Coordinates of C-alpha atoms in Angstrom, one line a residue:
Chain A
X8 CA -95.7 39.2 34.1
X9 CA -92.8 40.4 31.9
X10 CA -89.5 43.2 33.1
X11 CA -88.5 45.9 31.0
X12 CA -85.1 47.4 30.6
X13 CA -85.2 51.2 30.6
X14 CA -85.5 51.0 26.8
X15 CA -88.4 49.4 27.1
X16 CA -87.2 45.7 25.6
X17 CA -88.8 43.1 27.1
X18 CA -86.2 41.1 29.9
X19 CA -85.6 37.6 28.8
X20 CA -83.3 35.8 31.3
X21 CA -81.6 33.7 28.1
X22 CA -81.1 36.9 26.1
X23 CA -77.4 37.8 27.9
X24 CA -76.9 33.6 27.1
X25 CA -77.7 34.1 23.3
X26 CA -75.9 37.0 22.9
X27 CA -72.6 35.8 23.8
X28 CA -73.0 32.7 21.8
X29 CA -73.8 35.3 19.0
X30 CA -70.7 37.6 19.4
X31 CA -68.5 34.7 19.7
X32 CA -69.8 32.3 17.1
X33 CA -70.1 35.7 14.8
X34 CA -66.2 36.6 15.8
X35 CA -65.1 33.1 15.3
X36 CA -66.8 33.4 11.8
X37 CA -66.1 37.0 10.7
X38 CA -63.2 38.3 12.1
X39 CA -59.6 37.4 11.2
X40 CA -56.8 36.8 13.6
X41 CA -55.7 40.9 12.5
X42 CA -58.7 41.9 13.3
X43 CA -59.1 39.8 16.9
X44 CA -55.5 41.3 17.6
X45 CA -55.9 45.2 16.9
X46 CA -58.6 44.4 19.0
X47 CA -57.4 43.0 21.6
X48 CA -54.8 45.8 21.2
X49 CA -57.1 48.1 21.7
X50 CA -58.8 46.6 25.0
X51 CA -54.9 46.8 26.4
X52 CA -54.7 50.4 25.9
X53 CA -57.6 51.5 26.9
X54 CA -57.3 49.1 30.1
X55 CA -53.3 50.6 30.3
X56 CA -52.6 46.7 30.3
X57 CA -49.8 47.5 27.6
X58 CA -49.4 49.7 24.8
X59 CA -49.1 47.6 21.5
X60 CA -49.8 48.6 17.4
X61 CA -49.9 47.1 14.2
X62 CA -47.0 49.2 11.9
X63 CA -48.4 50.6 9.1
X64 CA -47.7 49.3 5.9
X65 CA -44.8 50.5 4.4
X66 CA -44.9 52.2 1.4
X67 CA -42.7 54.2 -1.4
X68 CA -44.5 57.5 -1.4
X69 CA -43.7 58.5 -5.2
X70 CA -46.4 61.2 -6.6
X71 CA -48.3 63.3 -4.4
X72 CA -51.2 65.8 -5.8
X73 CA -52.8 68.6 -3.3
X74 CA -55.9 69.8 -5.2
X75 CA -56.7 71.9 -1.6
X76 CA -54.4 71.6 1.5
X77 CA -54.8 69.2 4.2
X78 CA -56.3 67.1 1.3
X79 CA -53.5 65.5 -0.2
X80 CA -54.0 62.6 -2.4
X81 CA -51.2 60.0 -3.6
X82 CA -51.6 59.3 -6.8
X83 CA -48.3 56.9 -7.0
X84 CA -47.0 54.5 -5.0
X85 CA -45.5 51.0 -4.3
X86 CA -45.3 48.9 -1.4
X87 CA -41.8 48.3 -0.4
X88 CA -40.8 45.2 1.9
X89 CA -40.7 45.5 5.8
X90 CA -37.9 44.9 7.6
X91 CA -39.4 44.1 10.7
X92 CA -42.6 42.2 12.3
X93 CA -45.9 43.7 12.3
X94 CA -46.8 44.1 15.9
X95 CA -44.7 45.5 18.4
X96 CA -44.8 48.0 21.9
X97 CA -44.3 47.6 25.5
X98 CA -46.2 45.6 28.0
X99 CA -45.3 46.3 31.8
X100 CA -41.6 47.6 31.4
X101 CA -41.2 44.8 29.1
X102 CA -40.0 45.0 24.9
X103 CA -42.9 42.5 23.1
X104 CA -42.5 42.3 19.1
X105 CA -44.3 39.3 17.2
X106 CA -46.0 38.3 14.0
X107 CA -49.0 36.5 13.6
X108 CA -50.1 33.7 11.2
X109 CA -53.1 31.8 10.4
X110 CA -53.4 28.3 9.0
X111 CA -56.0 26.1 7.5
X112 CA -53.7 22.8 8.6
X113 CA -54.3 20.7 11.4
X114 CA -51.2 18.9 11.9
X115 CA -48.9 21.2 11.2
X116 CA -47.8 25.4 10.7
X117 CA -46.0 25.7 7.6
X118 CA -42.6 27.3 7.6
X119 CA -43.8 28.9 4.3
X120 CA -45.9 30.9 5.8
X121 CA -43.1 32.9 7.7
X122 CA -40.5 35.2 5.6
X123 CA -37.1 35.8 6.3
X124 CA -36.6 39.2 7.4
X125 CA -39.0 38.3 10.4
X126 CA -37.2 35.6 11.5
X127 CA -34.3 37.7 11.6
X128 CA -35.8 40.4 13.2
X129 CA -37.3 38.6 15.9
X130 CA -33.4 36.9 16.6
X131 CA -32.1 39.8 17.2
X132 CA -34.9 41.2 19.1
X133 CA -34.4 38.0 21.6
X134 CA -30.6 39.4 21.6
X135 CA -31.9 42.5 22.9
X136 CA -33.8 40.8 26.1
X137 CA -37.2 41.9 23.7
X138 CA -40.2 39.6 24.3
X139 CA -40.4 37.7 21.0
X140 CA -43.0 35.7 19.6
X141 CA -45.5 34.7 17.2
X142 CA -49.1 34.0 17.6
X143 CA -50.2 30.8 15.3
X144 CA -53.8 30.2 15.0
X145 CA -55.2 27.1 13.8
X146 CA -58.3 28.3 11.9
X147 CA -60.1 24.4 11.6
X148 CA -59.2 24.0 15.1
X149 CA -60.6 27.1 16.4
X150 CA -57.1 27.1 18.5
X151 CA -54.5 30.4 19.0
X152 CA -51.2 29.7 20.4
X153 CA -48.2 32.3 21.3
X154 CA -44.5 30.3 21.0
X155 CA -41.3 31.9 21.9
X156 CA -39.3 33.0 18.4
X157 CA -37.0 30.9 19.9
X158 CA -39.0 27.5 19.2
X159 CA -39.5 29.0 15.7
X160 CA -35.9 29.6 15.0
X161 CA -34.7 26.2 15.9
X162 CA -37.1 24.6 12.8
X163 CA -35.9 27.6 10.7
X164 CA -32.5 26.7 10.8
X165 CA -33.4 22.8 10.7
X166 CA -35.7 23.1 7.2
X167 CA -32.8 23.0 4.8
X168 CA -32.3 19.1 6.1
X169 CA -35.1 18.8 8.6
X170 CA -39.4 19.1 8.4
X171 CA -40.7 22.3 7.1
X172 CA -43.3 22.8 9.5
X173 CA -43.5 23.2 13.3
X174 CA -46.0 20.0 14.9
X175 CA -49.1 21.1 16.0
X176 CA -47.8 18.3 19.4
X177 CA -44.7 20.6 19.3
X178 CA -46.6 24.0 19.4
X179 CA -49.1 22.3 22.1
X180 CA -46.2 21.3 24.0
X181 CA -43.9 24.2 24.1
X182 CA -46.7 27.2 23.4
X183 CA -49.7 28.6 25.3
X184 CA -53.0 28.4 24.7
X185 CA -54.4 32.0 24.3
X186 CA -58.0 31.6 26.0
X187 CA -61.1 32.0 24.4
X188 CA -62.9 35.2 26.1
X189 CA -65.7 37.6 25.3
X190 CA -63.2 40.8 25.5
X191 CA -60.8 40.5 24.1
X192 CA -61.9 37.4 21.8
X193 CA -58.1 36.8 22.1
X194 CA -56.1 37.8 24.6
X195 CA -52.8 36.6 23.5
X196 CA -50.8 38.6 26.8
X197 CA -52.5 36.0 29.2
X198 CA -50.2 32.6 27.0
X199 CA -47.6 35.1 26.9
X200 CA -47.9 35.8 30.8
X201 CA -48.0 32.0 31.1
X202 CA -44.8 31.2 28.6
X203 CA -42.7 33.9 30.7
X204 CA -43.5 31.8 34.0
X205 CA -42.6 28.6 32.5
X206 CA -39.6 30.4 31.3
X207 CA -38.3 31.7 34.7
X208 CA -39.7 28.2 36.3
X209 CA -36.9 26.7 33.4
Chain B
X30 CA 10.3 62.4 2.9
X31 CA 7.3 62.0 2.0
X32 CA 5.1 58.2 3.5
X33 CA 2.7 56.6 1.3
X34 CA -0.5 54.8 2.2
X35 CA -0.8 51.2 0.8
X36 CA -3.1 52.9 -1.8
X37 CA 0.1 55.0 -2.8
X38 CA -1.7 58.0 -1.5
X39 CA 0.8 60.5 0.2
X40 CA 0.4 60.5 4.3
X41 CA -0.1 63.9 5.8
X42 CA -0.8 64.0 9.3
X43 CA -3.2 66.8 9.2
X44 CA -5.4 64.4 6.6
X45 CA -7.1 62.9 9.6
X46 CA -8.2 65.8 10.8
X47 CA -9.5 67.5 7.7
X48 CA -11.5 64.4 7.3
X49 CA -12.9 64.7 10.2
X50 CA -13.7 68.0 9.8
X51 CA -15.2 67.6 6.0
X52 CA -17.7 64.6 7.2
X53 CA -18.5 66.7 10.6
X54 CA -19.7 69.8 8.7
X55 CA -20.6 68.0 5.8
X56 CA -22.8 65.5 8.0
X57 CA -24.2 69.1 10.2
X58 CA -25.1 70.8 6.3
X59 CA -26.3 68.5 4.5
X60 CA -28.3 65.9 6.9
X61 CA -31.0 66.2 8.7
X62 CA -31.8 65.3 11.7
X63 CA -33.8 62.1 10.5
X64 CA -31.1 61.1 8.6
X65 CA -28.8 61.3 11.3
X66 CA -30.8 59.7 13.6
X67 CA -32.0 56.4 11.0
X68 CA -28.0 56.3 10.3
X69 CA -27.6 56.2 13.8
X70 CA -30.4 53.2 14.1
X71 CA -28.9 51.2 11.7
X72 CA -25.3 51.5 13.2
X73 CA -26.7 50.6 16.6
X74 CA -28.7 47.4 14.5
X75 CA -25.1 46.7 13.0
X76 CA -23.5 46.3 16.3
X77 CA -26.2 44.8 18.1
X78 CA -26.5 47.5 20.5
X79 CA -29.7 48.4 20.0
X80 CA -33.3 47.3 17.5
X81 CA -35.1 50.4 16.7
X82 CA -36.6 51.5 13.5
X83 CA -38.7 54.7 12.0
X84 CA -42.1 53.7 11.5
X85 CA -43.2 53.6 8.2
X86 CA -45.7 56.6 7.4
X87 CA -49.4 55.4 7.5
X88 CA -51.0 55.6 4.4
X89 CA -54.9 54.6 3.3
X90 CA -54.6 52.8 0.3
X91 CA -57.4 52.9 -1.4
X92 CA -56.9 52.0 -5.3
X93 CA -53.9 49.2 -6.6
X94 CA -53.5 48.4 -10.1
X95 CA -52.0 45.2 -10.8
X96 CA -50.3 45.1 -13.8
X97 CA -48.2 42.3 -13.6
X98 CA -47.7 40.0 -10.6
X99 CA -45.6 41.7 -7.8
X100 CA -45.3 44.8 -9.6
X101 CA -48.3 46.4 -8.1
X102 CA -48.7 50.2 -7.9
X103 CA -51.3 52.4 -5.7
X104 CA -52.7 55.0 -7.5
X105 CA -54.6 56.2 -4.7
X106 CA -53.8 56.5 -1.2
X107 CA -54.3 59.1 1.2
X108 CA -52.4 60.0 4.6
X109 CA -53.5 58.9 8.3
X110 CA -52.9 60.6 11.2
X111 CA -50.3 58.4 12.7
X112 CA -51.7 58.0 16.5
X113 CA -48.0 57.4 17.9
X114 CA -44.1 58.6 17.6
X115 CA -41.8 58.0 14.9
X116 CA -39.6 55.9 16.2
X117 CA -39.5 52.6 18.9
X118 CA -37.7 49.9 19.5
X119 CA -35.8 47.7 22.1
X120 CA -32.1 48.8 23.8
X121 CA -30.6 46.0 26.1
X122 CA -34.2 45.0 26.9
X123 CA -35.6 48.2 27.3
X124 CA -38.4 49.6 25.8
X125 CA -37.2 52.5 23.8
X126 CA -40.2 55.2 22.2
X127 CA -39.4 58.8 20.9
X128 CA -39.6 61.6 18.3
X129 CA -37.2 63.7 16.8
X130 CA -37.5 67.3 16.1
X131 CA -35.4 70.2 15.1
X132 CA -35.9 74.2 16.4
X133 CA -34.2 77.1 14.7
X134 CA -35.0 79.2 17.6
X135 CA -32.1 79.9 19.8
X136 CA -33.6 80.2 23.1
X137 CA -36.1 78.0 23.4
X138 CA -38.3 74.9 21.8
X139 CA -41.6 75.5 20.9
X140 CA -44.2 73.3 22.0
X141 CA -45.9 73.9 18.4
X142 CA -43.3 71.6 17.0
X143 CA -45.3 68.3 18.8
X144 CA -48.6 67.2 18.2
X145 CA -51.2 66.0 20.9
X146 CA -51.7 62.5 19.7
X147 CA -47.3 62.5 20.4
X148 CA -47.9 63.9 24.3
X149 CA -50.6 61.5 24.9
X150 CA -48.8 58.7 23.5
X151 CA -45.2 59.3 25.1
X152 CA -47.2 59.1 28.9
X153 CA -48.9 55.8 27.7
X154 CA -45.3 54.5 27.2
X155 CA -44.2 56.1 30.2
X156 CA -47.1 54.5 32.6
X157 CA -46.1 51.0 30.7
X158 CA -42.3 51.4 32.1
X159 CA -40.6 51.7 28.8
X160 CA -38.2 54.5 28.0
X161 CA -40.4 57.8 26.6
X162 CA -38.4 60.7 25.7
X163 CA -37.9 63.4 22.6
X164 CA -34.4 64.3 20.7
X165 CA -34.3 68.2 20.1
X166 CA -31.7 70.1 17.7
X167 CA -31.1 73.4 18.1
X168 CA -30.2 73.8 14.4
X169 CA -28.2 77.3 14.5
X170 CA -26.5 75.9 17.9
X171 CA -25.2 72.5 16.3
X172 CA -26.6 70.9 19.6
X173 CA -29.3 67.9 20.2
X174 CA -30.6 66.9 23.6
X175 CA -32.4 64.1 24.5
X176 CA -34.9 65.1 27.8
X177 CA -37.6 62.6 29.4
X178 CA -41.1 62.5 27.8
X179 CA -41.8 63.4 31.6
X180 CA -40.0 67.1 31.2
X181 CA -42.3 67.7 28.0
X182 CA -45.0 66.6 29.4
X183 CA -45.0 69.2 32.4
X184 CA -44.6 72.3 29.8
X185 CA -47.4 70.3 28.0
X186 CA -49.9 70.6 30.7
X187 CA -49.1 74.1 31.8
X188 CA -49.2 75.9 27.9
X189 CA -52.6 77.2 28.7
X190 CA -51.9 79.2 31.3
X191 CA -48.2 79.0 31.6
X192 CA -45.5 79.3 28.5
X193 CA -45.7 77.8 25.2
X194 CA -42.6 76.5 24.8
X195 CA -39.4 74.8 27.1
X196 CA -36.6 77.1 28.0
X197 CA -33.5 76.3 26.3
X198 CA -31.7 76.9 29.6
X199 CA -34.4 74.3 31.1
X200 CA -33.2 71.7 28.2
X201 CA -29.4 71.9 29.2
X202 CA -30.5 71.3 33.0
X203 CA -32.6 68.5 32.7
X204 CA -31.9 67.0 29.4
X205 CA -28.4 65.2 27.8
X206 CA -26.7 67.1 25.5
X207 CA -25.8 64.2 22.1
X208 CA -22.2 64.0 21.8
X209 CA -20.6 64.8 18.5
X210 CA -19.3 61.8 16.4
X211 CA -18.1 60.3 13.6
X212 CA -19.6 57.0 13.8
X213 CA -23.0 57.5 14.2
X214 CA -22.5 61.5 14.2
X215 CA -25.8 61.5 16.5
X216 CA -25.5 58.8 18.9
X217 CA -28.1 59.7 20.9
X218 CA -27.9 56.7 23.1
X219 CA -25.0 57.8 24.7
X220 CA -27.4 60.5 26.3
X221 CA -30.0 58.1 26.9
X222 CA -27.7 56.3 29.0
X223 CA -27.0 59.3 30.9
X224 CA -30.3 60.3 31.7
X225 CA -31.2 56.7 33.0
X226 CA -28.4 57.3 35.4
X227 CA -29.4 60.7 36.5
X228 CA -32.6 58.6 36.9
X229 CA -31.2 56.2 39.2
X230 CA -29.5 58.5 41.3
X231 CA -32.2 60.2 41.8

C-alpha cells in the first residue's frame, strides 16, 4: 500500500532524505559564496534577523538615451572603484560591514585577494564600534569562516616583511566556523554571534 | 595703518565676515542638498566622527566592451529600483540609515517626495535598533530638519484617509532643525545628536 501527498505524488519516506542531499550537494556545486550570502541575506530580512545588502556596483553614469520614459537605457558607462566593502547594514542595534572572499588554497588565504581601500575601510569602521569582518571560504575545503578585520589587519600591516597570507591554523584558531544548514546554506551571523562572545569572554 | 597678512594681503577686519557670508550664500545657491550632505560625510570620515557613504546608484549592466585591459566601458546598462535609502553608515557605533530630500513648499512636506520601497525600509532599520530617520530642506526657508523615520512613518500610514503631507509646523516640533556652518555647512549630526537625547529623555 502506497500514501499520496495532496498532489497526488507517491510518499516515499527517503524522498525528504534525498532532497536535502540534492539542494545541498547542488548549492555546494552551483552557487558561489555571493550568491549563498545575498541569500542568506535575504532569509535575515524576511526573518527580521537583521537587515543587510550587497551595494550596488558603482558606476560613472556618462550617456543616458530615453527612447520612451521610464525606459531609460545607458548607453556609456565605466565602472569606477569603491571605496568601501560590499556588504554592510545593521544586525540587532549593532553596525556589521564585511567583504567576502573565496579561495582555491588549502593552507592558506592570500593577502592578494584583499585590496586596499577595504582594509582601510573596515579600520576605521572598527574605530567606529562597527562590527567588522570578513567571511573567507575555502572552496576545496567546503569550509566558510568569519574573522574579525582586526586579525586581517595585523597580517596587512606585517606583509611588507612578514607572510602574505593569513594560515588556514590561524583563521581556525581565531575565526568561526559558519555552519553548514539547509536555510540559509550559510549563515555567517551564527560565527559572528559566536566571535562577539569570545570577544566579550576576552 | 594698514596690517598685512603673511601672504602680503591687506587685513580688514570685516574680511572674515564677508567670507563667511560669500561661502554661506554661495554654499545655499549653488549646492544642493546632496552635495552638502556627501561634503558633510566626507568631513565627518576626515575626522573620524562618523563612516557613512551615498550608495552608489544600482544599475543593470548588461553589455561591456573591453577594449583594452582595465579600460572597460558599458554600453548598456539600465536602472534598478534601488530597494533601500541613499545613504548608511556607522556614528560612534551606531547604526546610522536615511534619505535626503528637499521641498519648495513653504508649509509643509509632501509625502510624494518618498517612495514606498524608502517607508518600508526605514521601519526595517528601525525594528533592527539602528538609527532611521530623513533630512528635509525647506529650500525657500534656508532650513533642514532631521525628524525620526518613526514621525514619517505615522503621516505614511494615515495618507489614505488622513493628509498627504507632514505639517511644517509638525517638523519644527518634533524634528531638529541643522545648524548653519561653515565646516560642513550641513552638519546634520549635530541634530541627530539632539534627537537621540529628546529620545532618551523621553
Amino acid at each position: 500500500m502506497t500514501f499520496n501527498y495532496p498532489n497526488g505524488q507517491e510518499y516515499r519516506p527517503q524522498m525528504l532524505a534525498q532532497r536535502k542531499l540534492h539542494v545541498s550537494s547542488q548549492s555546494r556545486r552551483g552557487m558561489s559564496l555571493e550568491a549563498d550570502i545575498n541569500a542568506a541575506n535575504e532569509y535575515y530580512r524576511t526573518q527580521k534577523i537583521a537587515v543587510i545588502y550587497k551595494k550596488p556596483t558603482p558606476v560613472q553614469i556618462v550617456d543616458v538615451d530615453y527612447p520612451v520614459r521610464a525606459a531609460a537605457r545607458i548607453t556609456k558607462a565605466f565602472f569606477r572603484q569603491p571605496s568601501t566593502t560590499d556588504y554592510n547594514g545593521v544586525y540587532q542595534g549593532h553596525y556589521i560591514d564585511f567583504d567576502a572572499k573565496e579561495t582555491n588554497n588549502l593552507e592558506s588565504f592570500p593577502l592578494k585577494n584583499v585590496h586596499d581601500h577595504q582594509v582601510k575601510h573596515l579600520k576605521a569602521i572598527t574605530e567606529q564600534a562597527g562590527l567588522a569582518f570578513m567571511i573567507i571560504r575555502f572552496t576545496r575545503r567546503h569550509e566558510t569562516y568569519v574573522i574579525w578585520a582586526d586579525l586581517l589587519l595585523e597580517f596587512w600591516q606585517n606583509q611588507l616583511t612578514g607572510r602574505k597570507s593569513i594560515p588556514y591554523s590561524t583563521i581556525v584558531k581565531f575565526g568561526a566556523l559558519v555552519p553548514d544548514k539547509l536555510q540559509p546554506t550559510t549563515p555567517y551571523l551564527e560565527a559572528v554571534d559566536l566571535l562577539m562572545q569570545t570577544k566579550k569572554e576576552s
